[in-house]
PDB file of C-alpha atoms in Angstrom:
ATOM      1  CA  MET A  23     -49.926 -37.278   5.099  1.00 34.00           C
ATOM      2  CA  LYS A  24     -50.050 -33.703   6.318  1.00 37.00           C
ATOM      3  CA  ALA A  25     -47.308 -34.577   8.818  1.00 37.00           C
ATOM      4  CA  VAL A  26     -45.130 -35.975   6.007  1.00 36.00           C
ATOM      5  CA  ARG A  27     -45.639 -32.846   3.872  1.00 39.00           C
ATOM      6  CA  LEU A  28     -44.848 -30.592   6.864  1.00 35.00           C
ATOM      7  CA  LEU A  29     -41.665 -32.529   7.601  1.00 36.00           C
ATOM      8  CA  ALA A  30     -40.565 -32.252   3.954  1.00 37.00           C
ATOM      9  CA  ALA A  31     -41.148 -28.510   3.959  1.00 37.00           C
ATOM     10  CA  VAL A  32     -39.208 -28.040   7.188  1.00 35.00           C
ATOM     11  CA  THR A  33     -36.340 -30.137   5.810  1.00 37.00           C
ATOM     12  CA  ALA A  34     -36.236 -28.116   2.586  1.00 37.00           C
ATOM     13  CA  LEU A  35     -36.142 -24.834   4.511  1.00 34.00           C
ATOM     14  CA  ALA A  36     -33.367 -26.168   6.693  1.00 36.00           C
ATOM     15  CA  LEU A  37     -31.326 -27.128   3.614  1.00 34.00           C
ATOM     16  CA  LEU A  38     -31.889 -23.710   2.024  1.00 33.00           C
ATOM     17  CA  GLY A  39     -30.821 -22.030   5.234  1.00 35.00           C
ATOM     18  CA  GLY A  40     -27.661 -24.090   5.278  1.00 35.00           C
ATOM     19  CA  CYS A  41     -26.850 -23.102   1.696  1.00 34.00           C
ATOM     20  CA  ALA A  42     -27.309 -19.395   2.545  1.00 34.00           C
ATOM     21  CA  ASP A  43     -24.901 -19.678   5.479  1.00 34.00           C
ATOM     22  CA  ASP A  44     -22.327 -21.398   3.265  1.00 36.00           C
ATOM     23  CA  ALA A  45     -22.576 -18.626   0.664  1.00 34.00           C
ATOM     24  CA  ALA A  46     -22.069 -15.929   3.305  1.00 33.00           C
ATOM     25  CA  ALA A  47     -18.967 -17.560   4.760  1.00 40.00           C
ATOM     26  CA  PRO A  48     -16.748 -19.360   2.245  1.00 43.00           C
ATOM     27  CA  PRO A  49     -15.321 -22.498   3.828  1.00 45.00           C
ATOM     28  CA  ALA A  50     -11.658 -22.648   4.655  1.00 52.00           C
ATOM     29  CA  GLY A  51      -9.564 -25.252   2.912  1.00 55.00           C
ATOM     30  CA  GLY A  52      -7.920 -28.165   4.662  1.00 60.00           C
ATOM     31  CA  ASN A  53      -5.020 -25.890   5.607  1.00 74.00           C
ATOM     32  CA  GLY A  54      -7.351 -23.384   7.292  1.00 82.00           C
ATOM     33  CA  ILE A  55      -6.940 -20.773   4.546  1.00 91.00           C
ATOM     34  CA  GLY A  56     -10.226 -19.144   3.538  1.00 92.00           C
ATOM     35  CA  GLY A  57     -12.755 -16.449   4.377  1.00 95.00           C
ATOM     36  CA  GLU A  58     -12.251 -12.700   4.457  1.00 96.00           C
ATOM     37  CA  LEU A  59      -8.882 -10.979   4.914  1.00 97.00           C
ATOM     38  CA  THR A  60      -8.426  -7.264   5.636  1.00 98.00           C
ATOM     39  CA  VAL A  61      -5.107  -5.655   4.719  1.00 98.00           C
ATOM     40  CA  PHE A  62      -4.092  -2.104   5.653  1.00 98.00           C
ATOM     41  CA  ALA A  63      -1.386  -0.975   3.210  1.00 98.00           C
ATOM     42  CA  ALA A  64       0.542   2.171   2.296  1.00 96.00           C
ATOM     43  CA  ALA A  65      -0.923   4.188  -0.587  1.00 93.00           C
ATOM     44  CA  SER A  66       2.185   3.547  -2.691  1.00 93.00           C
ATOM     45  CA  LEU A  67       1.315  -0.176  -2.667  1.00 96.00           C
ATOM     46  CA  THR A  68      -2.118   0.352  -4.240  1.00 95.00           C
ATOM     47  CA  GLU A  69      -1.484  -1.046  -7.708  1.00 94.00           C
ATOM     48  CA  SER A  70       0.903  -3.875  -6.815  1.00 97.00           C
ATOM     49  CA  PHE A  71      -1.048  -5.107  -3.756  1.00 98.00           C
ATOM     50  CA  THR A  72      -4.319  -4.983  -5.694  1.00 97.00           C
ATOM     51  CA  ARG A  73      -2.765  -7.317  -8.242  1.00 97.00           C
ATOM     52  CA  ILE A  74      -1.233  -9.523  -5.540  1.00 98.00           C
ATOM     53  CA  GLY A  75      -4.628  -9.697  -3.822  1.00 98.00           C
ATOM     54  CA  ARG A  76      -6.300 -10.930  -7.003  1.00 97.00           C
ATOM     55  CA  ASP A  77      -3.561 -13.518  -7.538  1.00 97.00           C
ATOM     56  CA  PHE A  78      -3.815 -14.654  -3.909  1.00 98.00           C
ATOM     57  CA  GLU A  79      -7.583 -15.093  -4.205  1.00 97.00           C
ATOM     58  CA  ALA A  80      -7.096 -17.118  -7.381  1.00 96.00           C
ATOM     59  CA  ALA A  81      -4.569 -19.340  -5.618  1.00 95.00           C
ATOM     60  CA  HIS A  82      -6.842 -19.918  -2.610  1.00 94.00           C
ATOM     61  CA  GLN A  83     -10.480 -20.640  -3.389  1.00 91.00           C
ATOM     62  CA  GLY A  84     -12.893 -18.959  -0.986  1.00 91.00           C
ATOM     63  CA  VAL A  85     -10.549 -16.159   0.099  1.00 96.00           C
ATOM     64  CA  GLN A  86     -11.758 -12.565  -0.191  1.00 97.00           C
ATOM     65  CA  VAL A  87      -9.114  -9.860   0.287  1.00 98.00           C
ATOM     66  CA  THR A  88     -10.164  -6.310   1.188  1.00 98.00           C
ATOM     67  CA  PHE A  89      -7.597  -3.504   1.157  1.00 98.00           C
ATOM     68  CA  SER A  90      -7.508  -0.141   2.887  1.00 97.00           C
ATOM     69  CA  PHE A  91      -4.902   2.068   1.184  1.00 97.00           C
ATOM     70  CA  ALA A  92      -3.810   5.367   2.767  1.00 94.00           C
ATOM     71  CA  GLY A  93      -0.828   7.129   4.284  1.00 92.00           C
ATOM     72  CA  SER A  94       1.062   4.738   6.577  1.00 94.00           C
ATOM     73  CA  SER A  95       0.862   7.054   9.585  1.00 94.00           C
ATOM     74  CA  ALA A  96      -2.908   7.371   9.283  1.00 94.00           C
ATOM     75  CA  LEU A  97      -3.285   3.599   8.985  1.00 97.00           C
ATOM     76  CA  ALA A  98      -1.092   3.026  12.045  1.00 98.00           C
ATOM     77  CA  THR A  99      -3.270   5.438  14.027  1.00 97.00           C
ATOM     78  CA  GLN A 100      -6.413   3.620  12.919  1.00 98.00           C
ATOM     79  CA  ILE A 101      -4.965   0.256  13.966  1.00 98.00           C
ATOM     80  CA  ASN A 102      -3.964   1.592  17.377  1.00 98.00           C
ATOM     81  CA  GLN A 103      -7.474   2.968  17.790  1.00 98.00           C
ATOM     82  CA  GLY A 104      -8.981  -0.473  17.194  1.00 97.00           C
ATOM     83  CA  ALA A 105      -9.749  -0.548  13.478  1.00 97.00           C
ATOM     84  CA  PRO A 106     -10.233  -4.212  12.455  1.00 97.00           C
ATOM     85  CA  ALA A 107      -7.415  -5.494  10.242  1.00 98.00           C
ATOM     86  CA  ASP A 108      -5.386  -8.667   9.801  1.00 98.00           C
ATOM     87  CA  VAL A 109      -2.206  -7.349   8.135  1.00 98.00           C
ATOM     88  CA  PHE A 110      -0.383  -4.003   8.069  1.00 98.00           C
ATOM     89  CA  ALA A 111       2.128  -3.047   5.349  1.00 98.00           C
ATOM     90  CA  SER A 112       3.871   0.289   5.975  1.00 97.00           C
ATOM     91  CA  ALA A 113       5.973   2.485   3.670  1.00 95.00           C
ATOM     92  CA  ALA A 114       8.555   3.061   6.406  1.00 94.00           C
ATOM     93  CA  PRO A 115       9.641   1.644   9.781  1.00 96.00           C
ATOM     94  CA  ALA A 116       8.447   4.657  11.825  1.00 95.00           C
ATOM     95  CA  PRO A 117       4.667   4.142  11.358  1.00 96.00           C
ATOM     96  CA  MET A 118       5.182   0.422  11.910  1.00 98.00           C
ATOM     97  CA  ALA A 119       6.991   1.176  15.176  1.00 98.00           C
ATOM     98  CA  THR A 120       3.955   2.988  16.545  1.00 97.00           C
ATOM     99  CA  VAL A 121       1.939  -0.219  16.003  1.00 98.00           C
ATOM    100  CA  THR A 122       4.531  -2.575  17.505  1.00 98.00           C
ATOM    101  CA  GLU A 123       5.221  -0.294  20.481  1.00 98.00           C
ATOM    102  CA  ALA A 124       1.483  -0.198  21.199  1.00 98.00           C
ATOM    103  CA  GLY A 125       1.495  -3.999  21.361  1.00 98.00           C
ATOM    104  CA  ASN A 126      -0.713  -4.426  18.306  1.00 98.00           C
ATOM    105  CA  ALA A 127       1.615  -6.615  16.223  1.00 98.00           C
ATOM    106  CA  ASP A 128       1.797 -10.408  16.358  1.00 97.00           C
ATOM    107  CA  GLY A 129       5.491 -11.091  15.808  1.00 96.00           C
ATOM    108  CA  GLU A 130       8.308  -9.026  14.357  1.00 97.00           C
ATOM    109  CA  PRO A 131       7.742  -6.960  11.165  1.00 98.00           C
ATOM    110  CA  ALA A 132       9.735  -8.040   8.124  1.00 97.00           C
ATOM    111  CA  THR A 133      11.017  -5.739   5.381  1.00 98.00           C
ATOM    112  CA  PHE A 134       9.669  -7.000   2.050  1.00 97.00           C
ATOM    113  CA  VAL A 135      10.608  -4.195  -0.419  1.00 97.00           C
ATOM    114  CA  ARG A 136      12.325  -0.810  -0.624  1.00 97.00           C
ATOM    115  CA  ASN A 137      11.373   2.341  -2.543  1.00 96.00           C
ATOM    116  CA  GLN A 138      13.117   5.493  -3.775  1.00 95.00           C
ATOM    117  CA  LEU A 139      12.013   9.045  -4.568  1.00 97.00           C
ATOM    118  CA  VAL A 140      11.982  10.677  -7.990  1.00 97.00           C
ATOM    119  CA  ILE A 141      10.804  14.088  -9.207  1.00 97.00           C
ATOM    120  CA  ALA A 142       7.423  13.739 -10.903  1.00 97.00           C
ATOM    121  CA  VAL A 143       6.861  16.260 -13.692  1.00 97.00           C
ATOM    122  CA  PRO A 144       4.209  16.637 -16.405  1.00 96.00           C
ATOM    123  CA  GLN A 145       4.591  14.417 -19.440  1.00 94.00           C
ATOM    124  CA  GLY A 146       7.447  15.638 -21.630  1.00 95.00           C
ATOM    125  CA  ASN A 147       9.048  17.554 -18.746  1.00 96.00           C
ATOM    126  CA  PRO A 148       8.149  21.006 -20.184  1.00 95.00           C
ATOM    127  CA  ASP A 149      10.184  22.915 -17.564  1.00 95.00           C
ATOM    128  CA  ARG A 150      13.336  20.859 -18.251  1.00 96.00           C
ATOM    129  CA  VAL A 151      13.753  19.794 -14.629  1.00 97.00           C
ATOM    130  CA  THR A 152      16.984  17.852 -14.138  1.00 96.00           C
ATOM    131  CA  GLY A 153      17.500  17.944 -10.367  1.00 95.00           C
ATOM    132  CA  LEU A 154      16.443  19.262  -6.981  1.00 96.00           C
ATOM    133  CA  SER A 155      17.896  22.747  -7.539  1.00 94.00           C
ATOM    134  CA  ASP A 156      15.513  23.285 -10.457  1.00 96.00           C
ATOM    135  CA  LEU A 157      12.599  23.058  -8.033  1.00 96.00           C
ATOM    136  CA  THR A 158      13.672  26.337  -6.399  1.00 95.00           C
ATOM    137  CA  ARG A 159      13.322  28.418  -9.552  1.00 95.00           C
ATOM    138  CA  PRO A 160      11.240  31.582  -9.061  1.00 94.00           C
ATOM    139  CA  GLY A 161       7.566  30.764  -9.498  1.00 95.00           C
ATOM    140  CA  ALA A 162       8.063  26.995  -9.454  1.00 96.00           C
ATOM    141  CA  LYS A 163       5.144  25.213  -7.763  1.00 97.00           C
ATOM    142  CA  VAL A 164       6.115  21.998  -5.988  1.00 97.00           C
ATOM    143  CA  ALA A 165       4.055  19.485  -4.002  1.00 97.00           C
ATOM    144  CA  LEU A 166       5.544  17.452  -1.158  1.00 97.00           C
ATOM    145  CA  CYS A 167       4.109  14.920   1.232  1.00 96.00           C
ATOM    146  CA  ALA A 168       3.725  16.079   4.826  1.00 94.00           C
ATOM    147  CA  GLU A 169       6.737  15.154   6.959  1.00 93.00           C
ATOM    148  CA  GLN A 170       4.546  12.950   9.184  1.00 91.00           C
ATOM    149  CA  VAL A 171       4.147  10.422   6.341  1.00 91.00           C
ATOM    150  CA  PRO A 172       7.027   8.359   4.913  1.00 92.00           C
ATOM    151  CA  CYS A 173       7.287  10.066   1.506  1.00 94.00           C
ATOM    152  CA  GLY A 174       7.449  13.450   3.249  1.00 95.00           C
ATOM    153  CA  ALA A 175      10.088  12.328   5.726  1.00 94.00           C
ATOM    154  CA  ALA A 176      12.203  10.958   2.858  1.00 95.00           C
ATOM    155  CA  ALA A 177      11.793  14.207   0.913  1.00 96.00           C
ATOM    156  CA  ARG A 178      12.916  16.265   3.916  1.00 95.00           C
ATOM    157  CA  THR A 179      15.961  14.019   4.324  1.00 95.00           C
ATOM    158  CA  VAL A 180      17.126  14.452   0.718  1.00 95.00           C
ATOM    159  CA  LEU A 181      16.432  18.200   0.645  1.00 96.00           C
ATOM    160  CA  ASP A 182      18.407  18.750   3.849  1.00 94.00           C
ATOM    161  CA  ALA A 183      21.266  16.525   2.656  1.00 93.00           C
ATOM    162  CA  ALA A 184      21.433  18.442  -0.629  1.00 94.00           C
ATOM    163  CA  GLY A 185      21.202  21.836   1.097  1.00 94.00           C
ATOM    164  CA  VAL A 186      18.172  22.757  -0.998  1.00 94.00           C
ATOM    165  CA  ALA A 187      15.777  25.253   0.619  1.00 93.00           C
ATOM    166  CA  LEU A 188      12.446  24.432  -0.944  1.00 92.00           C
ATOM    167  CA  THR A 189       9.077  25.881   0.049  1.00 92.00           C
ATOM    168  CA  PRO A 190       6.273  23.688  -1.320  1.00 96.00           C
ATOM    169  CA  VAL A 191       2.933  25.154  -2.305  1.00 97.00           C
ATOM    170  CA  THR A 192       1.155  22.179  -0.737  1.00 97.00           C
ATOM    171  CA  LEU A 193       1.829  19.360   1.733  1.00 97.00           C
ATOM    172  CA  GLU A 194      -0.183  16.199   1.052  1.00 95.00           C
ATOM    173  CA  GLN A 195      -1.129  13.379   3.407  1.00 92.00           C
ATOM    174  CA  ASP A 196      -0.030  10.566   1.095  1.00 91.00           C
ATOM    175  CA  VAL A 197       2.043  10.077  -2.025  1.00 93.00           C
ATOM    176  CA  LYS A 198      -0.920   9.526  -4.351  1.00 92.00           C
ATOM    177  CA  ALA A 199      -2.337  12.931  -3.391  1.00 95.00           C
ATOM    178  CA  ALA A 200       1.010  14.613  -4.143  1.00 96.00           C
ATOM    179  CA  LEU A 201       1.211  12.899  -7.519  1.00 96.00           C
ATOM    180  CA  SER A 202      -2.357  13.930  -8.353  1.00 95.00           C
ATOM    181  CA  LYS A 203      -1.316  17.566  -8.087  1.00 96.00           C
ATOM    182  CA  VAL A 204       1.052  17.015 -11.019  1.00 97.00           C
ATOM    183  CA  ARG A 205      -1.463  14.995 -13.000  1.00 94.00           C
ATOM    184  CA  LEU A 206      -4.066  17.727 -12.584  1.00 95.00           C
ATOM    185  CA  GLY A 207      -1.630  20.499 -13.576  1.00 95.00           C
ATOM    186  CA  GLU A 208      -1.897  22.184 -10.177  1.00 97.00           C
ATOM    187  CA  VAL A 209       1.868  22.052  -9.561  1.00 97.00           C
ATOM    188  CA  ASP A 210       4.980  21.867 -11.729  1.00 97.00           C
ATOM    189  CA  ALA A 211       6.579  18.965  -9.862  1.00 97.00           C
ATOM    190  CA  ALA A 212       6.304  16.684  -6.832  1.00 97.00           C
ATOM    191  CA  LEU A 213       8.638  14.380  -4.923  1.00 97.00           C
ATOM    192  CA  VAL A 214       7.045  10.934  -5.037  1.00 96.00           C
ATOM    193  CA  TYR A 215       8.129   7.324  -5.212  1.00 95.00           C
ATOM    194  CA  ARG A 216       9.494   5.836  -8.414  1.00 94.00           C
ATOM    195  CA  THR A 217       6.726   3.207  -8.268  1.00 95.00           C
ATOM    196  CA  ASP A 218       3.989   5.843  -8.316  1.00 93.00           C
ATOM    197  CA  VAL A 219       5.372   7.465 -11.461  1.00 94.00           C
ATOM    198  CA  ARG A 220       5.575   4.061 -13.113  1.00 92.00           C
ATOM    199  CA  ALA A 221       1.974   3.298 -12.094  1.00 90.00           C
ATOM    200  CA  ALA A 222       0.835   6.617 -13.618  1.00 88.00           C
ATOM    201  CA  ASP A 223       2.089   5.288 -16.969  1.00 78.00           C
ATOM    202  CA  ALA A 224       2.331   8.076 -19.591  1.00 78.00           C
ATOM    203  CA  GLU A 225       0.577  10.778 -17.581  1.00 86.00           C
ATOM    204  CA  VAL A 226       3.749  11.991 -15.845  1.00 95.00           C
ATOM    205  CA  ASP A 227       7.498  11.583 -16.224  1.00 96.00           C
ATOM    206  CA  GLY A 228       9.974  10.761 -13.469  1.00 96.00           C
ATOM    207  CA  VAL A 229      13.310  12.564 -13.099  1.00 97.00           C
ATOM    208  CA  GLU A 230      15.889  10.569 -11.148  1.00 95.00           C
ATOM    209  CA  PHE A 231      18.237  12.507  -8.854  1.00 95.00           C
ATOM    210  CA  PRO A 232      21.279  11.151  -6.997  1.00 94.00           C
ATOM    211  CA  GLU A 233      20.367  12.483  -3.540  1.00 94.00           C
ATOM    212  CA  SER A 234      17.398  10.093  -3.351  1.00 94.00           C
ATOM    213  CA  ALA A 235      19.810   7.215  -2.781  1.00 94.00           C
ATOM    214  CA  GLY A 236      20.358   8.607   0.715  1.00 90.00           C
ATOM    215  CA  ALA A 237      16.711   8.232   1.749  1.00 90.00           C
ATOM    216  CA  ILE A 238      15.481   4.873   0.494  1.00 94.00           C
ATOM    217  CA  ASN A 239      12.469   3.658   2.454  1.00 94.00           C
ATOM    218  CA  ASP A 240      12.222   0.123   3.840  1.00 96.00           C
ATOM    219  CA  TYR A 241       8.676  -1.305   3.713  1.00 97.00           C
ATOM    220  CA  PRO A 242       7.839  -3.603   6.685  1.00 98.00           C
ATOM    221  CA  ILE A 243       4.832  -5.922   6.897  1.00 98.00           C
ATOM    222  CA  VAL A 244       3.353  -7.680   9.925  1.00 98.00           C
ATOM    223  CA  LEU A 245       0.491  -9.840  11.183  1.00 98.00           C
ATOM    224  CA  LEU A 246      -1.686  -7.905  13.615  1.00 98.00           C
ATOM    225  CA  LYS A 247      -2.418  -9.101  17.138  1.00 97.00           C
ATOM    226  CA  ASP A 248      -6.198  -8.817  16.835  1.00 96.00           C
ATOM    227  CA  ALA A 249      -6.394 -10.409  13.378  1.00 97.00           C
ATOM    228  CA  THR A 250      -9.540 -12.512  13.089  1.00 95.00           C
ATOM    229  CA  ASN A 251      -8.212 -14.692  10.244  1.00 95.00           C
ATOM    230  CA  LYS A 252      -4.625 -15.482  11.210  1.00 95.00           C
ATOM    231  CA  PRO A 253      -4.128 -18.631   9.061  1.00 96.00           C
ATOM    232  CA  THR A 254      -5.064 -16.701   5.919  1.00 97.00           C
ATOM    233  CA  ALA A 255      -3.128 -13.635   7.062  1.00 97.00           C
ATOM    234  CA  ARG A 256       0.023 -15.727   7.524  1.00 97.00           C
ATOM    235  CA  ALA A 257      -0.473 -17.240   4.067  1.00 97.00           C
ATOM    236  CA  PHE A 258      -0.812 -13.744   2.587  1.00 98.00           C
ATOM    237  CA  LEU A 259       2.411 -12.608   4.286  1.00 98.00           C
ATOM    238  CA  GLU A 260       4.212 -15.602   2.825  1.00 97.00           C
ATOM    239  CA  TYR A 261       2.714 -14.904  -0.609  1.00 97.00           C
ATOM    240  CA  VAL A 262       3.904 -11.272  -0.602  1.00 98.00           C
ATOM    241  CA  ARG A 263       7.442 -12.426   0.223  1.00 97.00           C
ATOM    242  CA  SER A 264       7.398 -15.357  -2.205  1.00 97.00           C
ATOM    243  CA  ASP A 265       9.073 -15.256  -5.610  1.00 97.00           C
ATOM    244  CA  THR A 266       5.627 -14.747  -7.172  1.00 96.00           C
ATOM    245  CA  GLY A 267       4.774 -11.772  -4.967  1.00 97.00           C
ATOM    246  CA  GLN A 268       8.241 -10.261  -5.294  1.00 97.00           C
ATOM    247  CA  ALA A 269       8.029 -10.489  -9.088  1.00 97.00           C
ATOM    248  CA  VAL A 270       4.894  -8.299  -9.034  1.00 97.00           C
ATOM    249  CA  LEU A 271       6.565  -5.775  -6.750  1.00 97.00           C
ATOM    250  CA  THR A 272       9.767  -5.674  -8.799  1.00 96.00           C
ATOM    251  CA  GLU A 273       7.794  -5.100 -11.979  1.00 95.00           C
ATOM    252  CA  ALA A 274       6.118  -2.152 -10.242  1.00 95.00           C
ATOM    253  CA  GLY A 275       9.536  -0.595  -9.574  1.00 93.00           C
ATOM    254  CA  PHE A 276      10.174  -1.656  -5.974  1.00 96.00           C
ATOM    255  CA  GLN A 277      13.644  -2.768  -4.947  1.00 95.00           C
ATOM    256  CA  ALA A 278      14.482  -6.002  -3.178  1.00 93.00           C
ATOM    257  CA  PRO A 279      15.079  -5.615   0.579  1.00 91.00           C
TER     258      PRO A 279
END
């Protein structure tokens, strides 16, 4: 009898152990899609990719998407230094090129959206900014992204093309940081993406200017060579480029590639 009771206890423990393992690692579906997915994405994709991630999880039971949002150049450096990630979405081709040239991409990157700069100003545009030349007024405080990151490179391109000599009071490492300077009242204006102003809702206004058409950024996305969940990563890439994913991005203000 004792042997029977001992066997039952061992069996129950074994079943409980099995359940714990299942909870820790969601099973993949019949198509191999499941488990955890890590996506490195440009800061300007924060709101739209967060929504796409939730939708993707809802469409694929057992998938858990984790994002790392930051400046594209910083993310590319992290990937090349061995940071674990399955997918990389950059705000410009240059940071993506550093990843592909290092041999860390699995396949060719594909452009999935484009983005354009606007002048972010406080709500109501109290300084009546209408174009780039207004940013050079005496005493005007302007934030730019550093030229090493895509929003900064685009800003330098439009300023040079327009012949506007602008000295910013701060150079930020990603577009969200530059926009925050306006939201916090620390600067009078910043050059950021149209999508970031839209995501800020009523906190800031965006002033369109024609020179920005000459520096529209292409956003490439790619599967990474050392991805540990390639079936799910490929499904995510397809989802971003699907009509459903593109609708989210268009609503956020991105342009079709």
